[in-house]
Tab-separated table of C-alpha atoms and ligand atoms in Angstrom:
chain	number	residue	atom	x	y	z
A	1191	MET	CA	-20.677	-10.411	15.867
A	1192	ARG	CA	-21.426	-6.748	16.555
A	1193	GLY	CA	-24.714	-5.127	15.475
A	1194	ASN	CA	-23.509	-3.469	12.270
A	1195	SER	CA	-21.113	-6.225	11.292
A	1196	LYS	CA	-21.245	-7.565	7.754
A	1197	THR	CA	-19.983	-10.468	5.739
A	1198	VAL	CA	-17.407	-8.927	3.424
A	1199	ALA	CA	-16.013	-10.597	0.314
A	1200	VAL	CA	-12.440	-9.458	-0.312
A	1201	ILE	CA	-11.491	-10.109	-3.941
A	1202	GLY	CA	-7.746	-10.749	-4.226
A	1203	ALA	CA	-5.231	-12.066	-1.696
A	1204	GLY	CA	-2.376	-9.671	-2.404
A	1205	ILE	CA	-0.994	-7.303	0.209
A	1206	VAL	CA	-3.981	-4.950	-0.198
A	1207	GLY	CA	-6.467	-7.793	0.257
A	1208	VAL	CA	-4.927	-9.334	3.354
A	1209	VAL	CA	-4.362	-6.008	5.116
A	1210	SER	CA	-7.933	-4.940	4.299
A	1211	ALA	CA	-9.229	-8.259	5.657
A	1212	ARG	CA	-7.334	-7.797	8.936
A	1213	PHE	CA	-8.714	-4.276	9.418
A	1214	LEU	CA	-12.235	-5.451	8.562
A	1215	GLN	CA	-11.958	-8.164	11.211
A	1216	ARG	CA	-10.839	-5.568	13.740
A	1217	GLU	CA	-14.050	-3.673	12.993
A	1218	GLY	CA	-16.024	-6.829	13.760
A	1219	HIS	CA	-16.808	-7.964	10.193
A	1220	ALA	CA	-16.663	-11.529	8.897
A	1221	VAL	CA	-14.375	-11.855	5.863
A	1222	VAL	CA	-14.115	-14.273	2.982
A	1223	ILE	CA	-11.095	-13.739	0.754
A	1224	VAL	CA	-11.717	-14.815	-2.838
A	1225	GLU	CA	-8.483	-15.639	-4.666
A	1226	ALA	CA	-8.193	-16.927	-8.228
A	1227	GLY	CA	-4.562	-18.019	-8.025
A	1228	ASN	CA	-2.191	-18.570	-5.131
A	1229	PRO	CA	-2.382	-16.009	-2.316
A	1230	GLY	CA	0.469	-13.517	-2.404
A	1231	GLU	CA	1.698	-14.570	-5.816
A	1232	GLY	CA	0.573	-11.501	-7.771
A	1233	ALA	CA	2.576	-8.273	-7.746
A	1234	SER	CA	2.947	-8.660	-3.990
A	1235	PHE	CA	5.259	-11.638	-4.460
A	1236	GLY	CA	8.418	-10.249	-5.976
A	1237	ASN	CA	8.542	-6.511	-5.386
A	1238	ALA	CA	11.518	-4.666	-3.909
A	1239	GLY	CA	9.920	-4.700	-0.445
A	1240	CYS	CA	10.343	-0.969	0.127
A	1241	LEU	CA	7.978	0.516	2.684
A	1242	ASN	CA	8.825	4.083	1.836
A	1243	GLY	CA	6.856	7.036	3.125
A	1244	SER	CA	8.962	9.031	0.681
A	1245	SER	CA	7.590	7.364	-2.474
A	1246	ILE	CA	5.438	10.379	-3.209
A	1247	VAL	CA	6.911	11.408	-6.556
A	1248	PRO	CA	4.401	10.516	-9.289
A	1249	MET	CA	5.684	8.522	-12.258
A	1250	SER	CA	4.596	11.237	-14.681
A	1251	MET	CA	6.631	14.354	-13.908
A	1252	PRO	CA	6.942	17.627	-15.836
A	1253	GLY	CA	9.572	17.264	-18.545
A	1254	MET	CA	9.796	13.488	-18.180
A	1255	ILE	CA	8.672	12.972	-21.746
A	1256	ARG	CA	12.047	14.341	-22.947
A	1257	GLN	CA	13.859	11.418	-21.318
A	1258	VAL	CA	11.615	8.731	-22.811
A	1259	PRO	CA	13.330	8.363	-26.233
A	1260	ARG	CA	16.734	7.910	-24.523
A	1261	TRP	CA	15.313	5.272	-22.134
A	1262	LEU	CA	13.610	3.400	-24.972
A	1263	MET	CA	16.726	3.347	-27.169
A	1264	ASP	CA	18.975	2.058	-24.386
A	1265	PRO	CA	18.810	-1.771	-24.240
A	1266	LEU	CA	19.806	-1.523	-20.555
A	1267	GLY	CA	17.283	1.295	-19.977
A	1268	PRO	CA	14.527	1.316	-17.357
A	1269	LEU	CA	11.582	1.495	-19.799
A	1270	ALA	CA	10.419	-0.803	-22.612
A	1271	ILE	CA	7.246	-0.825	-24.711
A	1272	ARG	CA	6.002	-3.753	-26.806
A	1273	TRP	CA	5.114	-1.883	-29.946
A	1274	SER	CA	2.344	-4.327	-30.855
A	1275	TYR	CA	0.622	-3.229	-27.631
A	1276	LEU	CA	0.843	0.492	-28.426
A	1277	PRO	CA	-2.663	0.923	-29.937
A	1278	ALA	CA	-4.264	-0.518	-26.767
A	1279	LEU	CA	-1.938	1.499	-24.549
A	1280	ALA	CA	-2.246	4.881	-26.296
A	1281	PRO	CA	-5.255	6.294	-24.328
A	1282	TRP	CA	-3.526	5.463	-21.029
A	1283	LEU	CA	-0.295	7.093	-22.230
A	1284	VAL	CA	-2.146	10.289	-23.110
A	1285	ARG	CA	-3.694	10.416	-19.628
A	1286	PHE	CA	-0.314	9.605	-18.084
A	1287	TRP	CA	1.336	12.468	-19.938
A	1288	ARG	CA	-1.473	14.910	-18.955
A	1289	ALA	CA	-1.148	13.871	-15.310
A	1290	GLY	CA	2.396	15.272	-15.308
A	1291	GLN	CA	1.375	18.947	-15.200
A	1292	PRO	CA	3.032	20.843	-12.313
A	1293	GLU	CA	-0.122	21.653	-10.315
A	1294	LYS	CA	-1.494	18.111	-10.707
A	1295	VAL	CA	1.821	16.634	-9.637
A	1296	LYS	CA	1.832	18.724	-6.454
A	1297	ALA	CA	-1.678	17.502	-5.561
A	1298	GLN	CA	-0.764	13.863	-6.324
A	1299	ALA	CA	2.336	14.095	-4.123
A	1300	ARG	CA	0.307	15.542	-1.228
A	1301	ALA	CA	-2.233	12.742	-1.513
A	1302	LEU	CA	0.497	10.095	-1.682
A	1303	ARG	CA	2.242	11.521	1.345
A	1304	ALA	CA	-0.949	11.220	3.415
A	1305	LEU	CA	-1.368	7.616	2.262
A	1306	LEU	CA	2.252	6.531	2.690
A	1307	ALA	CA	3.676	8.430	5.657
A	1308	PRO	CA	1.903	6.285	8.323
A	1309	CYS	CA	2.914	3.061	6.548
A	1310	LEU	CA	5.240	1.549	9.153
A	1311	ASP	CA	3.224	2.738	12.146
A	1312	VAL	CA	0.072	1.160	10.734
A	1313	LEU	CA	1.717	-2.035	9.487
A	1314	ARG	CA	3.868	-2.898	12.497
A	1315	PRO	CA	1.076	-3.787	14.936
A	1316	LEU	CA	-0.552	-5.992	12.270
A	1317	ALA	CA	2.762	-7.702	11.508
A	1318	LYS	CA	3.367	-8.237	15.226
A	1319	GLU	CA	-0.027	-9.859	15.761
A	1320	ALA	CA	0.665	-12.069	12.754
A	1321	GLY	CA	4.050	-13.168	14.140
A	1322	ALA	CA	5.816	-11.393	11.277
A	1323	GLU	CA	7.493	-8.499	13.061
A	1324	ASP	CA	10.906	-9.874	12.062
A	1325	LEU	CA	9.976	-9.135	8.433
A	1326	VAL	CA	9.499	-5.374	8.871
A	1327	HIS	CA	12.488	-3.075	9.363
A	1328	ARG	CA	13.173	0.656	9.554
A	1329	ARG	CA	16.700	1.263	8.281
A	1330	GLY	CA	16.027	4.005	5.754
A	1331	HIS	CA	16.407	3.976	2.007
A	1332	LEU	CA	19.496	5.183	0.151
A	1333	TRP	CA	19.415	6.794	-3.322
A	1334	VAL	CA	22.808	6.722	-5.019
A	1335	TYR	CA	24.247	8.933	-7.776
A	1336	ARG	CA	27.277	8.736	-10.044
A	1337	SER	CA	27.599	12.494	-10.516
A	1338	GLU	CA	26.396	15.775	-9.067
A	1339	GLU	CA	24.797	16.388	-12.441
A	1340	SER	CA	22.558	13.342	-12.167
A	1341	TRP	CA	21.598	14.389	-8.626
A	1342	ARG	CA	20.692	17.839	-9.971
A	1343	SER	CA	18.602	16.253	-12.719
A	1344	GLU	CA	16.319	14.923	-9.966
A	1345	ARG	CA	15.957	18.220	-8.119
A	1346	ALA	CA	12.234	18.534	-8.934
A	1347	ALA	CA	11.583	15.171	-7.268
A	1348	TRP	CA	13.561	16.091	-4.159
A	1349	ALA	CA	11.894	19.533	-3.994
A	1350	LEU	CA	8.536	17.758	-3.993
A	1351	ARG	CA	9.695	15.532	-1.138
A	1352	ARG	CA	10.907	18.567	0.826
A	1353	GLU	CA	7.590	20.402	0.270
A	1354	ASN	CA	5.875	17.384	1.799
A	1355	GLY	CA	7.950	17.431	4.946
A	1356	LEU	CA	10.531	14.781	4.093
A	1357	CYS	CA	14.069	15.098	5.448
A	1358	TRP	CA	17.241	13.409	4.267
A	1359	GLU	CA	20.979	13.258	4.837
A	1360	GLU	CA	23.583	13.452	2.107
A	1361	PHE	CA	26.741	11.322	2.123
A	1362	HIS	CA	29.806	11.679	-0.083
A	1363	ARG	CA	32.686	9.382	-0.989
A	1364	ASP	CA	34.333	8.132	2.259
A	1365	ALA	CA	31.330	8.787	4.468
A	1366	LEU	CA	29.186	6.976	1.923
A	1367	ARG	CA	31.585	4.027	1.818
A	1368	GLU	CA	31.437	3.852	5.606
A	1369	LEU	CA	27.634	3.842	5.492
A	1370	GLU	CA	27.473	1.183	2.762
A	1371	PRO	CA	30.844	-0.482	2.072
A	1372	SER	CA	29.549	-2.672	-0.763
A	1373	LEU	CA	29.018	0.300	-3.131
A	1374	SER	CA	31.232	0.972	-6.148
A	1375	ARG	CA	33.732	3.859	-6.038
A	1376	ASP	CA	31.868	5.293	-9.061
A	1377	ILE	CA	29.110	6.327	-6.699
A	1378	VAL	CA	29.846	9.833	-5.498
A	1379	LYS	CA	26.721	10.698	-3.580
A	1380	GLY	CA	24.162	8.948	-1.396
A	1381	VAL	CA	20.929	10.427	-0.096
A	1382	LEU	CA	19.469	8.666	2.919
A	1383	VAL	CA	15.841	8.993	3.996
A	1384	ARG	CA	15.878	7.500	7.470
A	1385	GLU	CA	12.115	7.309	8.032
A	1386	ASN	CA	11.732	4.644	5.309
A	1387	GLY	CA	11.471	0.934	5.958
A	1388	HIS	CA	11.380	-2.353	4.121
A	1389	THR	CA	10.270	-5.939	4.368
A	1390	THR	CA	12.739	-8.739	3.888
A	1391	ASN	CA	10.119	-11.045	2.368
A	1392	PRO	CA	6.972	-9.507	0.858
A	1393	GLN	CA	5.406	-12.849	0.035
A	1394	ARG	CA	5.944	-14.276	3.525
A	1395	LEU	CA	4.503	-11.072	4.953
A	1396	VAL	CA	1.322	-11.636	2.910
A	1397	SER	CA	1.213	-15.308	3.989
A	1398	CYS	CA	1.578	-14.448	7.686
A	1399	LEU	CA	-1.162	-11.810	7.454
A	1400	LEU	CA	-3.405	-14.270	5.634
A	1401	GLU	CA	-2.817	-16.900	8.315
A	1402	ALA	CA	-3.792	-14.312	10.923
A	1403	VAL	CA	-7.024	-13.632	8.991
A	1404	LEU	CA	-7.810	-17.366	8.934
A	1405	ARG	CA	-6.972	-17.798	12.639
A	1406	GLU	CA	-9.449	-15.011	13.437
A	1407	GLY	CA	-12.237	-16.906	11.682
A	1408	GLY	CA	-11.778	-15.592	8.127
A	1409	ARG	CA	-12.213	-17.890	5.158
A	1410	LEU	CA	-10.261	-18.310	1.918
A	1411	GLU	CA	-12.264	-19.233	-1.171
A	1412	ARG	CA	-9.980	-20.464	-3.935
A	1413	ALA	CA	-12.005	-19.297	-6.943
A	1414	ARG	CA	-12.100	-16.515	-9.499
A	1415	ALA	CA	-14.575	-13.704	-8.836
A	1416	LEU	CA	-16.719	-13.226	-11.934
A	1417	GLY	CA	-19.066	-10.397	-11.009
A	1418	PHE	CA	-21.580	-8.984	-8.542
A	1419	GLU	CA	-25.234	-9.701	-7.724
A	1420	LEU	CA	-27.053	-6.501	-6.927
A	1421	ASP	CA	-30.545	-5.820	-5.651
A	1422	GLY	CA	-30.895	-2.224	-6.818
A	1423	ALA	CA	-27.816	-0.567	-5.347
A	1424	ARG	CA	-27.424	-3.147	-2.549
A	1425	LEU	CA	-24.963	-5.982	-2.879
A	1426	ARG	CA	-26.356	-9.488	-2.520
A	1427	GLY	CA	-23.155	-11.319	-3.226
A	1428	VAL	CA	-20.136	-11.959	-5.404
A	1429	ARG	CA	-20.448	-14.407	-8.286
A	1430	THR	CA	-17.481	-16.758	-8.354
A	1431	GLU	CA	-16.445	-19.855	-10.264
A	1432	ALA	CA	-17.566	-21.768	-7.190
A	1433	GLY	CA	-21.053	-20.191	-7.148
A	1434	LEU	CA	-22.611	-17.182	-5.462
A	1435	LEU	CA	-20.908	-15.995	-2.330
A	1436	ALA	CA	-23.480	-14.128	-0.223
A	1437	ALA	CA	-22.029	-10.884	1.155
A	1438	GLN	CA	-23.318	-7.508	2.299
A	1439	ALA	CA	-20.141	-5.745	1.207
A	1440	ALA	CA	-17.161	-6.428	-1.047
A	1441	VAL	CA	-13.680	-5.062	-1.568
A	1442	LEU	CA	-12.285	-5.162	-5.096
A	1443	CYS	CA	-8.525	-5.473	-4.663
A	1444	ALA	CA	-7.591	-7.760	-7.533
A	1445	GLY	CA	-4.581	-5.622	-8.459
A	1446	ALA	CA	-3.915	-5.314	-12.202
A	1447	TRP	CA	-6.903	-7.605	-12.921
A	1448	SER	CA	-9.525	-5.334	-11.329
A	1449	LYS	CA	-10.631	-3.432	-14.433
A	1450	PRO	CA	-13.281	-5.793	-15.904
A	1451	LEU	CA	-14.921	-6.211	-12.492
A	1452	ALA	CA	-15.092	-2.429	-11.978
A	1453	GLU	CA	-16.568	-2.063	-15.472
A	1454	GLN	CA	-19.478	-4.268	-14.421
A	1455	LEU	CA	-20.290	-1.673	-11.764
A	1456	GLY	CA	-20.288	1.227	-14.220
A	1457	ASP	CA	-16.717	2.423	-13.657
A	1458	ALA	CA	-14.449	2.742	-16.698
A	1459	VAL	CA	-11.225	3.024	-14.750
A	1460	PRO	CA	-8.081	3.481	-16.903
A	1461	LEU	CA	-6.108	0.701	-15.227
A	1462	GLU	CA	-2.963	-0.512	-17.023
A	1463	THR	CA	-0.163	-2.737	-15.945
A	1464	GLU	CA	3.416	-1.594	-15.659
A	1465	ARG	CA	5.214	-4.904	-15.696
A	1466	GLY	CA	8.315	-5.135	-13.561
A	1467	TYR	CA	11.029	-7.740	-13.079
A	1468	HIS	CA	13.332	-8.976	-10.410
A	1469	LEU	CA	16.466	-11.055	-10.306
A	1470	MET	CA	17.480	-12.667	-7.029
A	1471	VAL	CA	21.071	-13.664	-6.308
A	1472	ARG	CA	21.398	-16.359	-3.657
A	1473	GLU	CA	24.271	-16.037	-1.181
A	1474	PRO	CA	25.279	-12.720	-2.733
A	1475	GLU	CA	28.833	-11.393	-2.456
A	1476	ALA	CA	27.384	-7.919	-1.748
A	1477	ARG	CA	25.023	-7.549	1.222
A	1478	PRO	CA	23.820	-3.931	1.473
A	1479	ARG	CA	22.481	-3.193	4.945
A	1480	ILE	CA	20.123	-0.499	3.663
A	1481	PRO	CA	17.878	-0.893	0.594
A	1482	ILE	CA	19.423	1.067	-2.267
A	1483	MET	CA	17.907	2.821	-5.273
A	1484	ASP	CA	20.172	3.329	-8.273
A	1485	ALA	CA	18.732	6.726	-9.195
A	1486	GLU	CA	20.067	6.707	-12.755
A	1487	ARG	CA	19.305	3.113	-13.676
A	1488	LYS	CA	16.059	3.134	-11.669
A	1489	PHE	CA	16.206	-0.212	-9.920
A	1490	ALA	CA	16.262	-1.149	-6.256
A	1491	ALA	CA	18.585	-3.557	-4.495
A	1492	THR	CA	17.171	-5.046	-1.299
A	1493	LEU	CA	18.760	-7.748	0.815
A	1494	MET	CA	15.954	-10.232	1.425
A	1495	GLU	CA	15.785	-13.291	3.688
A	1496	ASP	CA	16.817	-15.495	0.790
A	1497	GLY	CA	19.193	-13.353	-1.247
A	1498	LEU	CA	19.815	-9.992	-2.858
A	1499	ARG	CA	16.804	-8.835	-4.860
A	1500	LEU	CA	17.375	-6.498	-7.800
A	1501	ALA	CA	13.974	-5.167	-8.805
A	1502	GLY	CA	12.584	-2.569	-11.124
A	1503	THR	CA	12.150	-1.663	-14.790
A	1504	VAL	CA	8.876	-0.787	-16.469
A	1505	GLU	CA	7.621	-2.767	-19.432
A	1506	LEU	CA	4.362	-1.690	-21.060
A	1507	ALA	CA	3.030	-4.818	-22.702
A	1508	GLY	CA	-0.303	-5.620	-21.060
A	1509	LEU	CA	-1.446	-8.581	-18.998
A	1510	LYS	CA	-1.106	-11.349	-21.546
A	1511	ALA	CA	2.290	-11.047	-23.290
A	1512	PRO	CA	4.917	-13.558	-22.131
A	1513	PRO	CA	7.796	-12.216	-20.011
A	1514	ASN	CA	10.969	-11.001	-21.688
A	1515	TRP	CA	13.532	-12.433	-19.276
A	1516	GLU	CA	16.242	-10.281	-20.816
A	1517	ARG	CA	14.638	-7.410	-18.821
A	1518	ALA	CA	15.466	-9.291	-15.615
A	1519	ARG	CA	18.988	-10.260	-16.673
A	1520	ILE	CA	19.738	-6.610	-17.451
A	1521	LEU	CA	19.286	-5.925	-13.746
A	1522	LEU	CA	22.283	-8.085	-12.935
A	1523	GLN	CA	24.507	-6.187	-15.351
A	1524	GLN	CA	23.372	-2.942	-13.755
A	1525	ALA	CA	23.897	-4.280	-10.263
A	1526	HIS	CA	27.436	-5.410	-11.069
A	1527	ARG	CA	28.212	-1.736	-11.786
A	1528	LEU	CA	26.744	-0.746	-8.451
A	1529	PHE	CA	28.255	-3.521	-6.312
A	1530	PRO	CA	31.573	-4.636	-7.874
A	1531	ALA	CA	31.647	-7.738	-5.657
A	1532	LEU	CA	28.643	-9.139	-7.549
A	1533	ARG	CA	29.356	-11.152	-10.676
A	1534	GLU	CA	27.933	-10.303	-14.084
A	1535	ASN	CA	26.901	-13.931	-14.561
A	1536	TYR	CA	25.895	-16.711	-12.215
A	1537	PRO	CA	25.170	-20.399	-12.732
A	1538	LYS	CA	21.410	-20.980	-12.774
A	1539	GLU	CA	21.257	-22.453	-9.280
A	1540	ARG	CA	22.536	-19.120	-7.904
A	1541	PHE	CA	19.759	-16.870	-9.238
A	1542	SER	CA	16.065	-16.724	-10.059
A	1543	VAL	CA	13.960	-14.316	-12.109
A	1544	TRP	CA	10.383	-13.091	-11.779
A	1545	MET	CA	7.942	-10.810	-13.559
A	1546	GLY	CA	4.969	-9.085	-11.906
A	1547	HIS	CA	2.117	-6.799	-12.908
A	1548	ARG	CA	1.998	-3.441	-11.168
A	1549	PRO	CA	-1.610	-2.187	-11.223
A	1550	SER	CA	-1.211	1.374	-12.474
A	1551	LEU	CA	-3.514	4.330	-12.935
A	1552	PRO	CA	-2.169	7.213	-15.034
A	1553	ASP	CA	-1.983	9.753	-12.181
A	1554	SER	CA	0.021	7.404	-9.894
A	1555	LEU	CA	-2.796	7.363	-7.317
A	1556	PRO	CA	-4.839	4.277	-6.440
A	1557	ALA	CA	-8.616	4.004	-6.671
A	1558	ILE	CA	-10.010	3.820	-3.137
A	1559	GLY	CA	-13.724	4.365	-2.627
A	1560	PRO	CA	-17.204	3.089	-3.446
A	1561	SER	CA	-18.242	1.885	-6.877
A	1562	ARG	CA	-20.645	3.920	-9.000
A	1563	ARG	CA	-23.511	1.399	-8.875
A	1564	SER	CA	-23.247	0.178	-5.315
A	1565	PRO	CA	-21.959	1.824	-2.132
A	1566	ASP	CA	-21.413	-1.703	-0.798
A	1567	VAL	CA	-18.523	-2.432	-3.149
A	1568	ILE	CA	-15.350	-0.593	-2.218
A	1569	TYR	CA	-12.445	-0.399	-4.654
A	1570	ALA	CA	-8.860	-0.671	-3.470
A	1571	PHE	CA	-6.657	-1.158	-6.509
A	1572	GLY	CA	-4.248	0.686	-8.774
A	1573	HIS	CA	-1.373	1.152	-6.322
A	1574	GLY	CA	1.242	1.012	-9.081
A	1575	HIS	CA	4.808	1.247	-7.801
A	1576	VAL	CA	3.869	1.775	-4.144
A	1577	GLY	CA	1.372	-0.927	-3.227
A	1578	MET	CA	3.422	-2.468	-0.432
A	1579	ALA	CA	3.855	0.904	1.262
A	1580	ALA	CA	0.294	2.060	0.571
A	1581	ALA	CA	-1.459	-1.153	1.611
A	1582	PRO	CA	-1.528	-0.497	5.383
A	1583	MET	CA	-3.392	2.824	5.122
A	1584	THR	CA	-5.518	1.529	2.234
A	1585	GLY	CA	-6.687	-1.422	4.355
A	1586	LYS	CA	-7.527	0.911	7.215
A	1587	LEU	CA	-9.518	3.206	4.900
A	1588	VAL	CA	-11.398	0.251	3.392
A	1589	ALA	CA	-12.507	-0.934	6.827
A	1590	GLU	CA	-13.546	2.597	7.818
A	1591	LEU	CA	-15.587	3.069	4.624
A	1592	ILE	CA	-17.353	-0.276	5.031
A	1593	SER	CA	-18.063	0.433	8.701
A	1594	GLY	CA	-19.488	3.898	7.945
A	1595	LYS	CA	-16.739	5.628	9.942
A	1596	PRO	CA	-15.031	8.867	8.877
A	1597	PRO	CA	-11.877	7.952	6.956
A	1598	SER	CA	-8.517	8.624	8.661
A	1599	ILE	CA	-7.330	10.703	5.690
A	1600	ASP	CA	-9.060	12.578	2.877
A	1601	VAL	CA	-10.076	9.970	0.290
A	1602	LYS	CA	-11.254	12.450	-2.386
A	1603	PRO	CA	-7.967	12.349	-4.353
A	1604	PHE	CA	-8.401	8.568	-4.691
A	1605	SER	CA	-11.980	8.683	-5.956
A	1606	PRO	CA	-12.483	5.924	-8.549
A	1607	GLN	CA	-14.774	8.330	-10.420
A	1608	ARG	CA	-12.092	11.029	-10.899
A	1609	PHE	CA	-11.331	10.053	-14.500
B	1750	FAD	C1	9.356	-5.152	-9.798
B	1750	FAD	C2	8.414	-4.522	-8.811
B	1750	FAD	C3	8.935	-3.852	-7.712
B	1750	FAD	C4	8.090	-3.230	-6.798
B	1750	FAD	N1	8.613	-2.672	-5.676
B	1750	FAD	C5	7.788	-2.120	-4.755
B	1750	FAD	C6	8.319	-1.602	-3.544
B	1750	FAD	O1	9.508	-1.687	-3.274
B	1750	FAD	N2	7.461	-1.008	-2.665
B	1750	FAD	C7	6.121	-0.899	-2.928
B	1750	FAD	O2	5.406	-0.307	-2.120
B	1750	FAD	N3	5.582	-1.446	-4.035
B	1750	FAD	C8	6.395	-2.046	-4.954
B	1750	FAD	N4	5.861	-2.594	-6.092
B	1750	FAD	C9	4.408	-2.497	-6.312
B	1750	FAD	C10	3.645	-3.508	-5.481
B	1750	FAD	O3	4.217	-4.786	-5.617
B	1750	FAD	C11	2.184	-3.543	-5.933
B	1750	FAD	O4	1.641	-2.238	-6.001
B	1750	FAD	C12	1.340	-4.333	-4.934
B	1750	FAD	O5	1.911	-5.604	-4.710
B	1750	FAD	C13	-0.093	-4.495	-5.440
B	1750	FAD	O6	-0.775	-5.293	-4.499
B	1750	FAD	P1	-2.246	-5.780	-4.754
B	1750	FAD	O7	-2.676	-6.522	-3.552
B	1750	FAD	O8	-3.061	-4.622	-5.230
B	1750	FAD	O9	-2.130	-6.744	-6.047
B	1750	FAD	P2	-1.562	-8.221	-6.217
B	1750	FAD	O10	-0.473	-8.522	-5.275
B	1750	FAD	O11	-1.264	-8.373	-7.676
B	1750	FAD	O12	-2.781	-9.130	-5.801
B	1750	FAD	C14	-3.956	-9.218	-6.575
B	1750	FAD	C15	-4.524	-10.616	-6.369
B	1750	FAD	O13	-5.816	-10.674	-6.966
B	1750	FAD	C16	-5.974	-11.958	-7.534
B	1750	FAD	N5	-7.033	-11.887	-8.544
B	1750	FAD	C17	-6.992	-11.290	-9.758
B	1750	FAD	N6	-8.183	-11.391	-10.381
B	1750	FAD	C18	-9.015	-12.076	-9.532
B	1750	FAD	C19	-10.366	-12.478	-9.607
B	1750	FAD	N7	-11.145	-12.193	-10.660
B	1750	FAD	N8	-10.867	-13.176	-8.564
B	1750	FAD	C20	-10.123	-13.462	-7.470
B	1750	FAD	N9	-8.823	-13.088	-7.355
B	1750	FAD	C21	-8.285	-12.390	-8.366
B	1750	FAD	C22	-4.605	-12.267	-8.122
B	1750	FAD	O14	-4.437	-13.656	-8.325
B	1750	FAD	C23	-3.693	-11.696	-7.035
B	1750	FAD	O15	-3.350	-12.660	-6.068
B	1750	FAD	C24	6.679	-3.254	-7.011
B	1750	FAD	C25	6.165	-3.952	-8.097
B	1750	FAD	C26	7.012	-4.590	-8.990
B	1750	FAD	C27	6.420	-5.355	-10.135
């Protein structure tokens, strides 16, 4: 090992954890990944797989609040709240609403662009080394609209993308059908961002990266992390169900479950979970070549290795409530309207459903940076809707911070102490 190399405990084997571990190894550190469940089976399991440098539009936008009642009243709508959870959720909602002020939104978008734009360039070499290059593609991402009016209703989002240097092409009727023949004739406009990419199996991508970590001498500890042992501000180790794991540095990347561990280090981070669902159709009758976002219904359709994945919706109900599988089944009804070749119902052997916990901070930016009590513990959580795309640069930043190198991009906007 090199002179300044450390033993680093990486808490959480989601996409952020495995990418961080790979970058730490490249810097000469020894890594132990601590995982409470099965690696890659948190939010990183069932997402839409989009690796979009264009995902820079924060969730809280000016004027969004006006749309919320309509979304909540629509049983097929993209947003649901469990009312029993509202008292616990209220402080986060207030922060979320405040984050949607125009000047704040501009700053959030700039920060997200810096984090997301290099996504494919940073990820591809890692995927290649891990034998997973076949899982990462650059074919663009297509937003589709049923009317010019609905396209115009998103002009603030597209203006933000333009301000941040994003380019796109617009397709109408026949040209759109030629680009993506599976789409319904109700779709009148498509907007293609060519720089975007996707993975055709997020979970297998995590597994391949984890295997690469283990091949390079990393270790996987199957145990829950319970807390930290500090000597003053210096880290001595991570307390786990399996005992104390001695480490000179740690990365907290336990996704939506990171909050109680950060609290132990003096950081009251307003982390919530935006639960999302997917429904996968095996051997689908529609096979879109490019990942598609239904801009009105707010779900993505991505052709994966093992079927067509319809993913999206936001449900605010916390970490403990059981899934409401109706939220997943709704996606199929929506998708039938987008791809007429799909059925509205399938026998159970033809589809599967999943629910996952997006780790979300109210300003749509992750927390990346040292903890309040110890510079040895680096946070890397709260990536919300964009964790797959943000993980490559996050992992790079984590390794730079732990190695005492200047970070590749400005990390101030992601300060865990900004709240
Ligand atoms: C429906 C849906 C669609 C999405 N689509 C996209 C998309 O297209 N593109 C995109 O970029 N993002 C997307 N996302 C978001 C993305 O999936 C997440 O932001 C990302 O997976 C978060 O990764 P993570 O590594 O932080 O967390 P996770 O993948 O949740 O991993 C955290 C890990 O930490 C472990 N853990 C928790 N507590 C402990 C503990 N105490 N000790 C040890 N281990 C612990 C968990 O078991 C888990 O394995 C989507 C999310 C959803 C739900």
